[in-house]
PDB file of C-alpha atoms in Angstrom:
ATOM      1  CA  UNK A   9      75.400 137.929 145.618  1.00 58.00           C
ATOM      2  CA  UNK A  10      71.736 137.480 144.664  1.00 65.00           C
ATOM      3  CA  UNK A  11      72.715 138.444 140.951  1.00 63.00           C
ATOM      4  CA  UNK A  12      75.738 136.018 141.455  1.00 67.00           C
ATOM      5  CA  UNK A  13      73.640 133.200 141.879  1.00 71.00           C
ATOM      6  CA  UNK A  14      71.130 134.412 139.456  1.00 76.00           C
ATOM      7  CA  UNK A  15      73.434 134.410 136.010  1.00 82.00           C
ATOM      8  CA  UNK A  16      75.500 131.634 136.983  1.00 79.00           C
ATOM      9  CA  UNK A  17      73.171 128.735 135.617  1.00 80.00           C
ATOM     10  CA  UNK A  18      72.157 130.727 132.568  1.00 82.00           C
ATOM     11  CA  UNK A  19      76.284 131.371 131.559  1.00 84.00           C
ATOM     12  CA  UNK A  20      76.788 127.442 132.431  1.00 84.00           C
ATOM     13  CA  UNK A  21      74.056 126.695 129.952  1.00 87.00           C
ATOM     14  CA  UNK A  22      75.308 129.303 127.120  1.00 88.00           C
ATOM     15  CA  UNK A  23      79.299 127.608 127.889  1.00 88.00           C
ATOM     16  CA  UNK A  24      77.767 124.168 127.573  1.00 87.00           C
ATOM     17  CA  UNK A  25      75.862 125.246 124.227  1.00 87.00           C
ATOM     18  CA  UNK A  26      78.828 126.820 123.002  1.00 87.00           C
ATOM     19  CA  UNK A  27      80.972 123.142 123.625  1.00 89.00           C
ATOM     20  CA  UNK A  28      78.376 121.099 122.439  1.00 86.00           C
ATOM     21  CA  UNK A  29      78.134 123.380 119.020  1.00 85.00           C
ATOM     22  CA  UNK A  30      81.912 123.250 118.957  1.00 80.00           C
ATOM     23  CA  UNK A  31      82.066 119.323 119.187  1.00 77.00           C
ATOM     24  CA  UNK A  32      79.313 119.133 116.322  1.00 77.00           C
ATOM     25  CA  UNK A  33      81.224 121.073 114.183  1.00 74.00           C
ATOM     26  CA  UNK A  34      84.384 118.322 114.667  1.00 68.00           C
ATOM     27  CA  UNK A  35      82.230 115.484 114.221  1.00 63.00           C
ATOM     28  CA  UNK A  36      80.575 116.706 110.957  1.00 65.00           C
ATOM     29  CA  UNK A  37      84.249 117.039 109.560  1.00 61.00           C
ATOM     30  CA  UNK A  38      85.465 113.354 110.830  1.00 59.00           C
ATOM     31  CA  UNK A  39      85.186 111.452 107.639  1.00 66.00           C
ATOM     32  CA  UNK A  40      82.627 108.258 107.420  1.00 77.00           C
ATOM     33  CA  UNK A  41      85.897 106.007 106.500  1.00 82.00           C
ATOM     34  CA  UNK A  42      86.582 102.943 108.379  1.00 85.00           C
ATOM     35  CA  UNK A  43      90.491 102.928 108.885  1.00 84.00           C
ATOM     36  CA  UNK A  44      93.386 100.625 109.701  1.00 84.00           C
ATOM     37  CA  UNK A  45      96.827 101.958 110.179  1.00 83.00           C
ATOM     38  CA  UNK A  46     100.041 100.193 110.575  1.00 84.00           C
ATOM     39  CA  UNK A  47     103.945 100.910 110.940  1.00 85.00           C
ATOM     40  CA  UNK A  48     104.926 100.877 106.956  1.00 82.00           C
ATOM     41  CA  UNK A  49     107.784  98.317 106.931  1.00 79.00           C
ATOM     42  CA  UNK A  50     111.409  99.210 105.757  1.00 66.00           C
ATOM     43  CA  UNK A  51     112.397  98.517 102.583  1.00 51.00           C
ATOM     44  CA  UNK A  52     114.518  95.604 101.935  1.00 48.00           C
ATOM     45  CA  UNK A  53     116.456  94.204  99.183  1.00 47.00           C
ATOM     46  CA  UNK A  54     115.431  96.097  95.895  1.00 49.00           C
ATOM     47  CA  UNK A  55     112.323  97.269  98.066  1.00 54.00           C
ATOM     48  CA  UNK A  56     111.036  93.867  98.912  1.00 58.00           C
ATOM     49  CA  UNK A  57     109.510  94.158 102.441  1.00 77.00           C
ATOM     50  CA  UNK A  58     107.261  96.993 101.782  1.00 77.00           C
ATOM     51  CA  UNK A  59     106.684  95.560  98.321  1.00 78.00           C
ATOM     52  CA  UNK A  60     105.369  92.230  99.973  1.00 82.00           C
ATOM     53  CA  UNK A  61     102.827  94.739 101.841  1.00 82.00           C
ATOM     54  CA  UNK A  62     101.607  96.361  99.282  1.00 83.00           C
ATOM     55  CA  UNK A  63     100.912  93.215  97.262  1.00 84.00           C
ATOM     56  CA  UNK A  64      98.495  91.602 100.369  1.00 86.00           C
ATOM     57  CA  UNK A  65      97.065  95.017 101.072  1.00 85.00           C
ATOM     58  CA  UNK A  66      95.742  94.607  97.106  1.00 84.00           C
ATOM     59  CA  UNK A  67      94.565  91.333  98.355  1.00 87.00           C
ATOM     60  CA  UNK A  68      92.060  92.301 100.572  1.00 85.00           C
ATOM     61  CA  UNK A  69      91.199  95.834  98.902  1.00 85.00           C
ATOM     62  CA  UNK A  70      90.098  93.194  95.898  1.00 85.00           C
ATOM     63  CA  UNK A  71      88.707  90.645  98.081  1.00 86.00           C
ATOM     64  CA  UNK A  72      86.619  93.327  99.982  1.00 87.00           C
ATOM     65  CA  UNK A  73      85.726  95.802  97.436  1.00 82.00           C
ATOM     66  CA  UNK A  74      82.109  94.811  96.718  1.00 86.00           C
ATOM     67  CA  UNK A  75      81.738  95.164 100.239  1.00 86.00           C
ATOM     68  CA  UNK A  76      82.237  99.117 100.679  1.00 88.00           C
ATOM     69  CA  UNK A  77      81.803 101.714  98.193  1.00 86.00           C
ATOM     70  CA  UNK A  78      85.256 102.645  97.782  1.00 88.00           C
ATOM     71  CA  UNK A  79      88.910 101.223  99.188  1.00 91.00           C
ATOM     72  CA  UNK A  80      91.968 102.551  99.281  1.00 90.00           C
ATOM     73  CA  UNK A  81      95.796 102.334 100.888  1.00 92.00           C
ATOM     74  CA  UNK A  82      97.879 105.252 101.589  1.00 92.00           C
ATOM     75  CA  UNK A  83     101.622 105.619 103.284  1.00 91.00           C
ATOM     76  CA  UNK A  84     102.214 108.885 105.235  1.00 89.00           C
ATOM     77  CA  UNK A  85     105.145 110.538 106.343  1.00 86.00           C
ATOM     78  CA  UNK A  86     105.309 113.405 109.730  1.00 75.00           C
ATOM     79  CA  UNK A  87     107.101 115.623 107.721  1.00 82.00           C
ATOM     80  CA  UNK A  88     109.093 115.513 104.436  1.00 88.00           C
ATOM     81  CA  UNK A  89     110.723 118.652 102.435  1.00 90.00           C
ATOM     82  CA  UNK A  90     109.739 120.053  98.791  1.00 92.00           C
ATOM     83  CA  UNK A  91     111.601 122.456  97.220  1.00 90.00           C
ATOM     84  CA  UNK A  92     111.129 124.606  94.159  1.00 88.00           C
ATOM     85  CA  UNK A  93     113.752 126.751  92.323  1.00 80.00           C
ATOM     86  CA  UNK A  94     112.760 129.838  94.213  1.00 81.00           C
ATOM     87  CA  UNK A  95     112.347 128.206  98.262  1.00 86.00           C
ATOM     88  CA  UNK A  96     110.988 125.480 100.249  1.00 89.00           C
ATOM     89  CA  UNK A  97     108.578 124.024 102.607  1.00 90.00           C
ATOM     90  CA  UNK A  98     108.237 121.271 105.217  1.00 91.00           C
ATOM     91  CA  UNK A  99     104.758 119.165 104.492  1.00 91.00           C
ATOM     92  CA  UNK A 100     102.856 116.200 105.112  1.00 90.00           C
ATOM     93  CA  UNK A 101     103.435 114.000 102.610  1.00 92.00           C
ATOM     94  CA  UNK A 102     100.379 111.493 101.444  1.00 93.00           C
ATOM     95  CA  UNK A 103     101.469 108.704  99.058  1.00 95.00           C
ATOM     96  CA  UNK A 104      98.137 107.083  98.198  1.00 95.00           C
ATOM     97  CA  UNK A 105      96.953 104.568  96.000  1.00 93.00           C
ATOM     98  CA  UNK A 106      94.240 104.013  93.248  1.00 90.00           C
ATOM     99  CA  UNK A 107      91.334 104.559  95.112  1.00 89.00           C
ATOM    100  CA  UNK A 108      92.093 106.949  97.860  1.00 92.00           C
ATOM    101  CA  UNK A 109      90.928 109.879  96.340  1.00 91.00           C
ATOM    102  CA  UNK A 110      87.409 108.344  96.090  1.00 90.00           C
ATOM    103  CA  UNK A 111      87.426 107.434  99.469  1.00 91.00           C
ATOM    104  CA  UNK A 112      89.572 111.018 100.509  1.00 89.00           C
ATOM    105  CA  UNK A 113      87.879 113.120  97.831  1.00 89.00           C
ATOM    106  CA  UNK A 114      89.472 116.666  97.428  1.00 89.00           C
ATOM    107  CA  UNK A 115      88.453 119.750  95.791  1.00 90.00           C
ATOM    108  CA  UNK A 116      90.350 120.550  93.085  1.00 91.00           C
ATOM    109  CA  UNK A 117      91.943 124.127  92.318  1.00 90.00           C
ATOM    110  CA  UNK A 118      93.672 123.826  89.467  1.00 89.00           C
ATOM    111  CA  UNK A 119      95.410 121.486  86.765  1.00 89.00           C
ATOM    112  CA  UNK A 120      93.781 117.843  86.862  1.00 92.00           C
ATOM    113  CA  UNK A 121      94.354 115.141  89.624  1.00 94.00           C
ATOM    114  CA  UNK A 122      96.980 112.347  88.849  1.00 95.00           C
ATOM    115  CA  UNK A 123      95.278 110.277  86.864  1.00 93.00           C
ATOM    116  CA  UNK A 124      94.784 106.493  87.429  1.00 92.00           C
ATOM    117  CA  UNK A 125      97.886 104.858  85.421  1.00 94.00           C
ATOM    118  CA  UNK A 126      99.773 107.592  86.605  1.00 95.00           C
ATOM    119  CA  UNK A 127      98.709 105.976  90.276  1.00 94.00           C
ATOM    120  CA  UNK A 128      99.057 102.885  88.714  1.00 92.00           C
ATOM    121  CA  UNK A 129     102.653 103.090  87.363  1.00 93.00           C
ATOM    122  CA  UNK A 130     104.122 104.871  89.949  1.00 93.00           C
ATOM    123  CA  UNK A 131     104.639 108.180  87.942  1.00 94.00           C
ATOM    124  CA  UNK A 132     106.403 111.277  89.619  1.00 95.00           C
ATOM    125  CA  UNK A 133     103.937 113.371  89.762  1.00 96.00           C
ATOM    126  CA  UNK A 134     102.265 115.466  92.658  1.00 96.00           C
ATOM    127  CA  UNK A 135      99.128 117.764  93.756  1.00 95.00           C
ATOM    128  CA  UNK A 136      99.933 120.575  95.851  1.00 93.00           C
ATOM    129  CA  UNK A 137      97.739 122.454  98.736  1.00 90.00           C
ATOM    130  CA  UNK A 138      97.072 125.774  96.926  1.00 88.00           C
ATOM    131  CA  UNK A 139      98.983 127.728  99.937  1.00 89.00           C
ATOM    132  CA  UNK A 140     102.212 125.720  98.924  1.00 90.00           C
ATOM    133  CA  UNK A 141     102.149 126.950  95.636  1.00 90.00           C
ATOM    134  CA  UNK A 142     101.739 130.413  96.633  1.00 88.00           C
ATOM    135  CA  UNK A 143     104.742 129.978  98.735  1.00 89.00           C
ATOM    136  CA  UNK A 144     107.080 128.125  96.087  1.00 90.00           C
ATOM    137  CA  UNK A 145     105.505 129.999  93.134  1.00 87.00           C
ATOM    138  CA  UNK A 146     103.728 132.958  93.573  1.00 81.00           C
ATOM    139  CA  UNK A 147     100.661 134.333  92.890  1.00 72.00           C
ATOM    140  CA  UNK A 148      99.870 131.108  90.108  1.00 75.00           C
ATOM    141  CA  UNK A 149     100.885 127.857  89.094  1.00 79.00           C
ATOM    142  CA  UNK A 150     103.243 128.153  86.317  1.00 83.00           C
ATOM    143  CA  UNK A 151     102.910 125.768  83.068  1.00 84.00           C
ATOM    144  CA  UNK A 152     105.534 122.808  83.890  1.00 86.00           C
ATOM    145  CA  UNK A 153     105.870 123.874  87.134  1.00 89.00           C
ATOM    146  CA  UNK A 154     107.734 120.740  89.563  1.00 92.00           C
ATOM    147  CA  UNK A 155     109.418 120.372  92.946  1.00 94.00           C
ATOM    148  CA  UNK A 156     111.994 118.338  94.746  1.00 93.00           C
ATOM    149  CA  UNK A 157     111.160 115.659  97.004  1.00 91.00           C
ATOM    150  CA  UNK A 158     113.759 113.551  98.200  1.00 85.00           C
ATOM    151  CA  UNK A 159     116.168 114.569  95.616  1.00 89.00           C
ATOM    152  CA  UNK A 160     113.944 113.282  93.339  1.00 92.00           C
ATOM    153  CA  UNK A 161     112.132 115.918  90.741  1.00 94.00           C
ATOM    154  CA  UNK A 162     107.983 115.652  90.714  1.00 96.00           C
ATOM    155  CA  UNK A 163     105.861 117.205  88.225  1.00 95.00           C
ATOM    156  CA  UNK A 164     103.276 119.348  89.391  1.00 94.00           C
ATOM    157  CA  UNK A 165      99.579 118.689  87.676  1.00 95.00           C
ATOM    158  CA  UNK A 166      97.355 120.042  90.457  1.00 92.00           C
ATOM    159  CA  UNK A 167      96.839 122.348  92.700  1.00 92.00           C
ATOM    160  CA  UNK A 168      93.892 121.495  95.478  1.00 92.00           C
ATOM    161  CA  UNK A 169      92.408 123.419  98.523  1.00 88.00           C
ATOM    162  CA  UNK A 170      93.623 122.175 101.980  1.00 79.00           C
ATOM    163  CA  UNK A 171      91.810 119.444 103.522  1.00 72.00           C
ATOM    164  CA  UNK A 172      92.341 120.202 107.028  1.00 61.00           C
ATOM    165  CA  UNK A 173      90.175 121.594 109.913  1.00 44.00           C
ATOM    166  CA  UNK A 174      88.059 125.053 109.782  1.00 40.00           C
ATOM    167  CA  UNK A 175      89.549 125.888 113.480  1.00 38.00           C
ATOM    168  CA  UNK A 176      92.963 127.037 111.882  1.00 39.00           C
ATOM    169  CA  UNK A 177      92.935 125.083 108.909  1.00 41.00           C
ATOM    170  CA  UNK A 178      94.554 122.174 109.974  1.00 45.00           C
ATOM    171  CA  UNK A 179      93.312 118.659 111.041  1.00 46.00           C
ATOM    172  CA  UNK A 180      94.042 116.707 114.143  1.00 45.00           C
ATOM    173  CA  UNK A 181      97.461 115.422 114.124  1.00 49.00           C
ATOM    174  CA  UNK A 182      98.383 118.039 111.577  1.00 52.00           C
ATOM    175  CA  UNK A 183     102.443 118.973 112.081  1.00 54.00           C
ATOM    176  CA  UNK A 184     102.577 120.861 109.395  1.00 62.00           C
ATOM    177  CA  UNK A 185     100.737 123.539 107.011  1.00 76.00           C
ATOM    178  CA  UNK A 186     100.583 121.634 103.694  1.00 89.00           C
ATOM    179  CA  UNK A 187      99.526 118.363 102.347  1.00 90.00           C
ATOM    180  CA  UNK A 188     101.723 116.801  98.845  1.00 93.00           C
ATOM    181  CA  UNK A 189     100.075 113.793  97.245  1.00 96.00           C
ATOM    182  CA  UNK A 190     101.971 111.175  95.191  1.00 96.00           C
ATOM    183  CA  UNK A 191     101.312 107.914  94.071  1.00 96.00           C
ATOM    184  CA  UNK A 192     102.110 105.333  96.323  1.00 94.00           C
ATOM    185  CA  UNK A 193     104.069 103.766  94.225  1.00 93.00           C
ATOM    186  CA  UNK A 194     106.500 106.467  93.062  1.00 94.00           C
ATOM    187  CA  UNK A 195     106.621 106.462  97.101  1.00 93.00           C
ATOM    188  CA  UNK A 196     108.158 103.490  97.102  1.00 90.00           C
ATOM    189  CA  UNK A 197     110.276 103.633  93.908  1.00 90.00           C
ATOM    190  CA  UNK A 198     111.684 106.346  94.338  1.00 90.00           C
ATOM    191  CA  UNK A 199     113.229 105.666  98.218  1.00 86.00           C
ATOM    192  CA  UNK A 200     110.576 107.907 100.382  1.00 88.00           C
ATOM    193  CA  UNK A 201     110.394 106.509 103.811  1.00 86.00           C
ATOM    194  CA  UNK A 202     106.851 106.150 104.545  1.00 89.00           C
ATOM    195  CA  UNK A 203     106.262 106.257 108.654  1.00 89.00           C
ATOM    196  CA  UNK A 204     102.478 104.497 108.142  1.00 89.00           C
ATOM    197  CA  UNK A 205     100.145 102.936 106.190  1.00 90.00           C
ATOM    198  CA  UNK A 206      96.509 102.982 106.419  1.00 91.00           C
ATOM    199  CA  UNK A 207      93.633 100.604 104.812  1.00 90.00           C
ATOM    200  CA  UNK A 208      90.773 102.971 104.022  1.00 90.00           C
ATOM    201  CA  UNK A 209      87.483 102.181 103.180  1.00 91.00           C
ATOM    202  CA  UNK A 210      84.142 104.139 102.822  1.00 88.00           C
ATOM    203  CA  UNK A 211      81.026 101.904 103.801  1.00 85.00           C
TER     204      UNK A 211
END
């Protein structure tokens, strides 16, 4: 009983160490982005409504820009399906802008990221997380590789490594194993639903 009462406040103080570690690692992962997120409107005639948002979300990324280092706006989607010739795979799908991947930078694999005027003019083009390619590919990337994404055909020019958490490799809020990036505006082109969109910006 002695013993009991003996180890207890030494195993409370390695448990609390042990959280307190835990919730440092999080923290140090949580970007420094300041964020505003919003229900992305449906498109209406000949994409109008969500058109109408993107134009005053420009606004104020050009109105504000000399006031952070970097600004961006990206739509999201839960879960959307990409398919290759050889199989498929639900992911998170991240239609993002001009600037988001200075203010959501990501380590590149291989290929090249999509380039500004691809962002720009709404190209179909997409970066995949290097585990989807191993699962619609293979080992490698082939030369000209592309997938299906809402029965639309995307050509593959990157491969980058998973952004998500350490603990599993997946972020908070994460449904699914793989994150696709496409401009926003092939997005909205092209007839992808987008369930959000979020005003970034890196102080």
């Amino acid at each position: 009983m002695e013993y009991r009462r003996r180890i207890l406040p030494w195993m409370l103080m390695i448990l609390g160490a042990v959280m307190a570690l835990s919730s440092m690692l999080m923290l140090l992962q949580t970007p420094n982005v300041l964020q505003y997120t919003t229900l992305a409107p449906e498109a209406g005639e000949a994409n109008a409504t969500i058109n109408d948002t993107l134009d005053k979300a420009g606004e104020v990324i050009e109105a504000q820009r000399s006031n952070f280092r970097a600004m961006a706006l990206g739509g999201g989607t839960g879960s959307a399906r990409v398919s290759s010739g050889t199989g498929y795979a639900e992911v998170n799908l991240i239609a993002m802008d001009e600037g988001w991947l200075e203010v959501y930078p990501r380590f590149l694999k291989q290929g090249r990221r999509i380039s500004e005027l691809e962002l720009q003019h709404g190209t179909a083009v997409v970066m995949l997380d290097e585990g989807l390619v191993v699962k619609l590919f293979g080992s490698a990337l082939p030369e000209e590789a592309s997938v299906v994404l809402n029965n639309v055909s995307f050509r593959v020019v990157g491969t980058v490594r998973h952004a998500g958490s350490v603990f599993g490799g997946r972020g908070v809020g994460d449904t699914v194993s793989y994150d696709v990036y496409i401009p926003l505006k092939a997005a909205v082109s092209n007839g992808i639903a987008l369930e959000t969109l979020t005003l970034s910006a890196r102080p």
